[in-house]
XYZ file of C-alpha atoms in Angstrom:
339
model
C 0.205 0.088 -0.210
C 1.921 3.185 -1.040
C 1.046 6.527 1.123
C -1.427 8.182 -1.102
C -3.293 4.778 -1.021
C -3.087 4.648 2.734
C -4.369 8.281 3.356
C -7.224 7.904 1.079
C -8.103 4.318 1.816
C -8.273 5.813 5.525
C -10.491 9.193 4.671
C -12.974 6.762 2.940
C -13.613 4.331 5.941
C -11.576 1.491 3.962
C -9.170 -0.913 5.678
C -4.995 0.143 5.503
C -2.176 -1.411 7.224
C -1.313 1.309 9.953
C -2.121 5.004 10.598
C -1.107 7.990 8.185
C 1.435 9.820 9.304
C 0.944 13.807 8.340
C 3.002 16.127 10.779
C 3.124 19.947 9.437
C 7.001 20.730 8.658
C 7.994 24.023 7.497
C 11.122 25.387 9.011
C 12.493 21.492 10.011
C 11.735 20.973 6.529
C 14.238 23.745 4.973
C 16.742 22.625 7.515
C 16.978 19.296 6.345
C 18.328 20.804 3.049
C 20.564 23.863 4.974
C 18.283 25.964 3.173
C 17.283 29.644 3.676
C 13.781 29.887 5.454
C 13.321 33.071 2.911
C 14.399 30.987 0.204
C 11.913 28.097 0.831
C 9.121 30.375 1.036
C 9.656 32.124 -2.381
C 11.572 29.966 -4.301
C 9.071 26.831 -4.961
C 11.854 24.487 -5.922
C 13.804 25.087 -2.478
C 10.087 24.006 -0.797
C 10.195 20.934 -3.080
C 13.806 19.731 -2.319
C 13.080 20.052 1.225
C 9.254 18.338 1.323
C 10.920 15.294 -0.541
C 14.082 14.915 1.487
C 11.755 15.118 4.462
C 8.902 13.071 3.604
C 11.228 10.531 2.716
C 13.574 10.458 5.430
C 10.837 10.266 8.082
C 8.412 8.243 5.855
C 5.704 10.714 5.767
C 2.615 9.881 3.946
C 2.231 13.247 2.484
C 4.218 16.726 1.092
C 2.660 19.921 1.665
C 3.192 23.179 -0.042
C 2.674 25.484 3.447
C 5.465 27.754 4.156
C 3.915 31.296 5.980
C 0.237 33.127 5.881
C 1.478 36.050 3.272
C 1.259 34.708 0.028
C -2.192 35.908 -0.926
C -1.563 39.004 0.844
C 1.745 39.642 -0.570
C -0.543 39.061 -4.543
C -2.889 41.688 -3.157
C -0.011 44.454 -2.955
C 0.375 44.026 1.447
C 3.051 45.051 2.701
C 5.096 42.290 3.562
C 8.671 41.629 5.859
C 11.440 39.274 4.376
C 13.543 37.633 6.984
C 16.360 35.276 6.212
C 15.486 32.403 8.701
C 11.785 33.018 9.883
C 8.778 33.252 8.133
C 7.860 36.423 6.277
C 5.706 38.527 8.533
C 2.656 41.074 7.660
C 3.429 44.855 8.565
C 0.181 45.764 10.469
C 0.989 49.858 10.880
C 1.145 49.254 6.853
C -1.958 46.968 6.409
C -3.383 47.095 2.902
C -7.003 47.545 4.086
C -6.268 50.172 6.479
C -9.170 52.699 5.062
C -12.059 50.108 4.489
C -13.203 51.997 1.295
C -10.335 50.141 -0.739
C -11.838 47.159 -0.172
C -14.357 48.148 -2.916
C -11.563 48.734 -5.650
C -9.480 45.871 -4.510
C -9.112 43.189 -7.190
C -8.647 39.400 -6.867
C -5.118 38.891 -8.034
C -4.520 36.456 -11.120
C -2.957 33.434 -9.044
C -0.867 32.565 -12.053
C 0.151 35.587 -12.609
C 3.827 35.338 -11.492
C 3.346 36.069 -7.766
C 3.910 34.169 -4.558
C 0.393 32.321 -5.330
C 1.915 31.181 -8.554
C 5.144 30.087 -6.478
C 2.926 27.914 -4.539
C 1.301 26.053 -7.940
C 4.530 25.743 -9.126
C 5.533 23.517 -6.246
C 2.225 21.627 -6.076
C 2.651 20.390 -9.886
C 6.548 19.665 -9.088
C 5.619 17.709 -6.101
C 2.704 15.660 -8.452
C 5.192 15.145 -11.129
C 8.196 14.225 -8.431
C 6.002 12.400 -5.686
C 2.522 12.450 -6.755
C 2.146 8.560 -7.361
C 3.348 7.701 -4.170
C 2.390 10.468 -1.619
C -0.785 12.813 -1.077
C 0.057 16.268 -2.330
C -1.419 19.074 -0.105
C -1.644 22.578 -0.951
C -3.248 25.484 1.069
C -5.069 28.686 1.294
C -5.729 30.821 3.890
C -9.035 30.481 5.408
C -11.611 33.988 5.696
C -10.600 35.593 9.287
C -7.032 34.441 8.823
C -6.768 36.158 5.413
C -9.009 39.239 6.504
C -6.533 40.074 9.597
C -3.415 39.867 7.040
C -5.234 42.353 4.838
C -7.007 44.456 7.288
C -4.958 44.216 10.779
C -5.555 41.635 13.343
C -6.313 44.530 15.973
C -8.080 46.455 13.825
C -10.349 43.654 12.298
C -11.476 42.392 15.829
C -12.955 45.714 16.543
C -14.799 45.714 13.376
C -17.169 42.882 13.974
C -18.618 45.675 16.434
C -17.892 48.518 14.849
C -18.795 47.372 11.057
C -20.015 43.969 10.794
C -21.169 44.187 7.332
C -17.733 45.193 6.397
C -16.726 41.805 7.779
C -19.104 39.916 5.598
C -17.917 42.123 2.652
C -13.982 41.384 3.594
C -14.835 37.315 4.148
C -16.509 37.134 0.976
C -13.638 38.786 -0.952
C -11.000 36.427 0.498
C -13.207 33.051 -0.005
C -13.834 34.102 -3.796
C -9.504 34.671 -3.810
C -9.385 31.378 -2.001
C -11.372 29.552 -4.422
C -9.832 30.946 -7.445
C -6.120 30.023 -5.684
C -7.277 26.456 -4.677
C -8.856 25.618 -8.286
C -5.430 26.516 -9.860
C -3.613 23.578 -7.213
C -5.795 21.299 -7.799
C -5.327 21.538 -11.453
C -1.815 21.140 -10.904
C -2.336 18.394 -8.915
C -2.965 18.856 -5.230
C -5.208 15.614 -4.142
C -5.764 17.980 -0.638
C -6.097 21.491 0.298
C -5.283 22.934 3.643
C -6.864 25.706 4.996
C -5.019 27.461 7.531
C -7.368 29.739 9.754
C -5.239 30.821 12.661
C -6.926 33.644 13.782
C -10.673 31.965 13.814
C -9.354 30.950 17.608
C -9.095 34.405 18.740
C -12.820 35.286 18.542
C -15.265 33.781 20.975
C -17.798 30.905 20.144
C -20.182 33.304 19.022
C -18.329 35.142 16.759
C -17.215 32.073 15.390
C -20.671 30.681 14.813
C -22.194 34.084 13.281
C -19.724 35.742 11.246
C -16.424 32.983 10.485
C -18.588 29.500 10.417
C -20.565 30.219 7.611
C -17.620 31.520 5.275
C -15.390 28.717 6.546
C -18.150 26.416 5.217
C -18.355 28.180 1.873
C -14.552 27.792 1.574
C -14.875 23.984 2.269
C -17.754 23.277 0.021
C -16.100 25.044 -3.089
C -12.981 23.336 -2.288
C -14.948 19.846 -2.542
C -16.997 20.718 -4.933
C -13.497 21.446 -7.006
C -12.515 17.699 -6.548
C -10.084 18.186 -3.677
C -10.447 17.053 -0.293
C -9.682 19.622 2.722
C -7.787 19.822 6.073
C -8.591 22.482 8.438
C -6.039 23.637 10.924
C -7.075 26.308 13.384
C -3.898 27.208 15.613
C -4.989 27.741 19.238
C -7.639 26.842 21.696
C -10.469 25.822 19.469
C -12.415 24.119 22.404
C -15.382 26.168 22.331
C -16.216 25.947 18.710
C -14.947 22.255 18.362
C -19.102 21.575 17.766
C -19.351 23.913 14.722
C -15.980 22.843 13.323
C -17.283 19.437 13.251
C -20.310 20.626 10.924
C -17.955 22.069 8.223
C -17.410 18.099 7.230
C -14.140 18.609 6.088
C -12.053 15.440 5.266
C -9.733 16.172 8.099
C -10.075 18.464 11.224
C -6.200 18.828 12.287
C -6.336 20.212 16.128
C -4.018 21.989 17.691
C -2.936 20.970 21.284
C -4.730 23.115 23.112
C -7.970 21.792 22.275
C -8.671 17.982 23.892
C -8.903 15.579 21.187
C -11.515 13.715 23.341
C -13.626 16.572 23.367
C -13.288 16.910 19.529
C -14.553 13.004 19.577
C -17.346 13.945 21.192
C -18.618 16.687 19.656
C -17.863 15.694 15.510
C -19.042 12.392 15.729
C -16.849 8.791 15.312
C -16.681 9.026 11.882
C -14.404 12.216 11.679
C -11.098 11.943 10.947
C -8.877 13.660 13.643
C -5.228 14.212 13.145
C -2.724 15.441 15.799
C -2.762 17.066 19.035
C 0.187 16.232 20.403
C 1.680 19.166 21.888
C 4.595 20.487 19.396
C 6.675 22.126 22.095
C 6.466 20.680 25.439
C 6.236 16.917 24.054
C 7.494 16.362 20.547
C 10.351 19.394 20.888
C 11.446 19.058 24.741
C 10.549 15.679 25.910
C 11.863 12.607 25.396
C 11.144 9.920 22.558
C 9.235 7.729 25.124
C 7.271 10.627 26.007
C 6.580 11.113 22.806
C 5.539 7.701 22.188
C 3.108 7.649 25.327
C 1.384 10.830 24.450
C 0.773 10.000 20.901
C -0.812 6.538 21.987
C -3.277 8.668 24.521
C -3.928 10.989 21.228
C -4.883 7.621 19.247
C -6.945 6.386 22.650
C -9.182 9.499 22.477
C -9.731 9.911 18.678
C -10.304 6.118 18.198
C -9.594 4.500 14.803
C -10.294 7.802 12.630
C -7.097 9.092 13.223
C -4.248 10.500 11.784
C -0.588 10.801 13.369
C 0.569 14.370 13.783
C 1.645 17.233 16.229
C -0.841 19.983 17.526
C 1.127 22.171 14.986
C 4.070 22.474 12.818
C 7.070 20.297 14.366
C 9.515 22.936 15.559
C 12.964 23.376 13.644
C 14.754 21.943 16.251
C 12.591 19.202 17.395
C 15.254 16.192 18.071
C 15.581 13.674 15.594
C 14.642 10.942 17.910
C 11.666 12.268 18.537
C 10.628 13.256 15.604
C 11.379 9.436 14.691
C 9.362 8.161 17.787
C 6.427 9.847 16.378
C 6.722 8.199 13.331
C 7.387 4.979 14.529
C 4.030 4.829 16.391
C 2.082 5.619 13.221
C 4.086 2.397 11.445
C 4.064 0.057 14.144
C -0.190 0.914 15.182
C -3.624 0.205 12.933
C -6.071 2.214 13.365
C -8.161 0.023 15.561
C -4.849 -0.341 17.868
């Protein structure tokens, strides 16, 4: 059974040989080839080399194109600051939509127009060419509130929920349309799965999430599924109070951060939702021992049940000890879904 077969069969509910293994690696992967992280983010060939090297070395069942949240915002014209060994950062003091009126004239950029989105699409295509028969190829888009925060500024958009709720809805609608166009080109390039990163969704309360964020996440999820790809949702942070709504998005994979108990996710999302994670990436994966990693992963698996994929709660830290990550990988390869 190939990695690609393993993941697709697991998502469809069929029998597999052992648990799929899909941890997020970005800076860790970059370090495996000794590259600058700036180049990993801006040169698709560097990203592809690092992802393939890492996936093959550790036996991951997939490769992904995630690098930072600034791709779409950069192509829209936002001010982005680049660093040699850190992810790019949006300059909030120079937010593209500091003036709300600019949204009415803001054009959705061409994702094949030579910018950073195009670079991501090229990464998908090259990953598909080189390992697409063997492994799942995952593309990536930003979610409604995450991208809105990139364009408007995280602090400002939080005030907008109260000061101008219609503007928030208009901004989210713009984001969803842009991300669906970006996702469509990634799927055409060969992506089997599209990850949605909506980190800022964990910073609003459950009512705001339900009333504002969830409807637009739902449009994005259903739109991607309608284009023929599967969806992996990842919201950084504590989503404990929104787990029920997240389950009603009906993503193929819900990737949980360590702050949201996987036992509660299972209870609220039902037995069929595939859950990924949610090992603490710092206190356990990076700072503990291989034995502790194995024990914590066992607990995640037991709480999640058979509809489970092995991974950390968020990105594998770049300085994670090799033996700790290897322990995570060994768990996946030595355990079937039903123990």
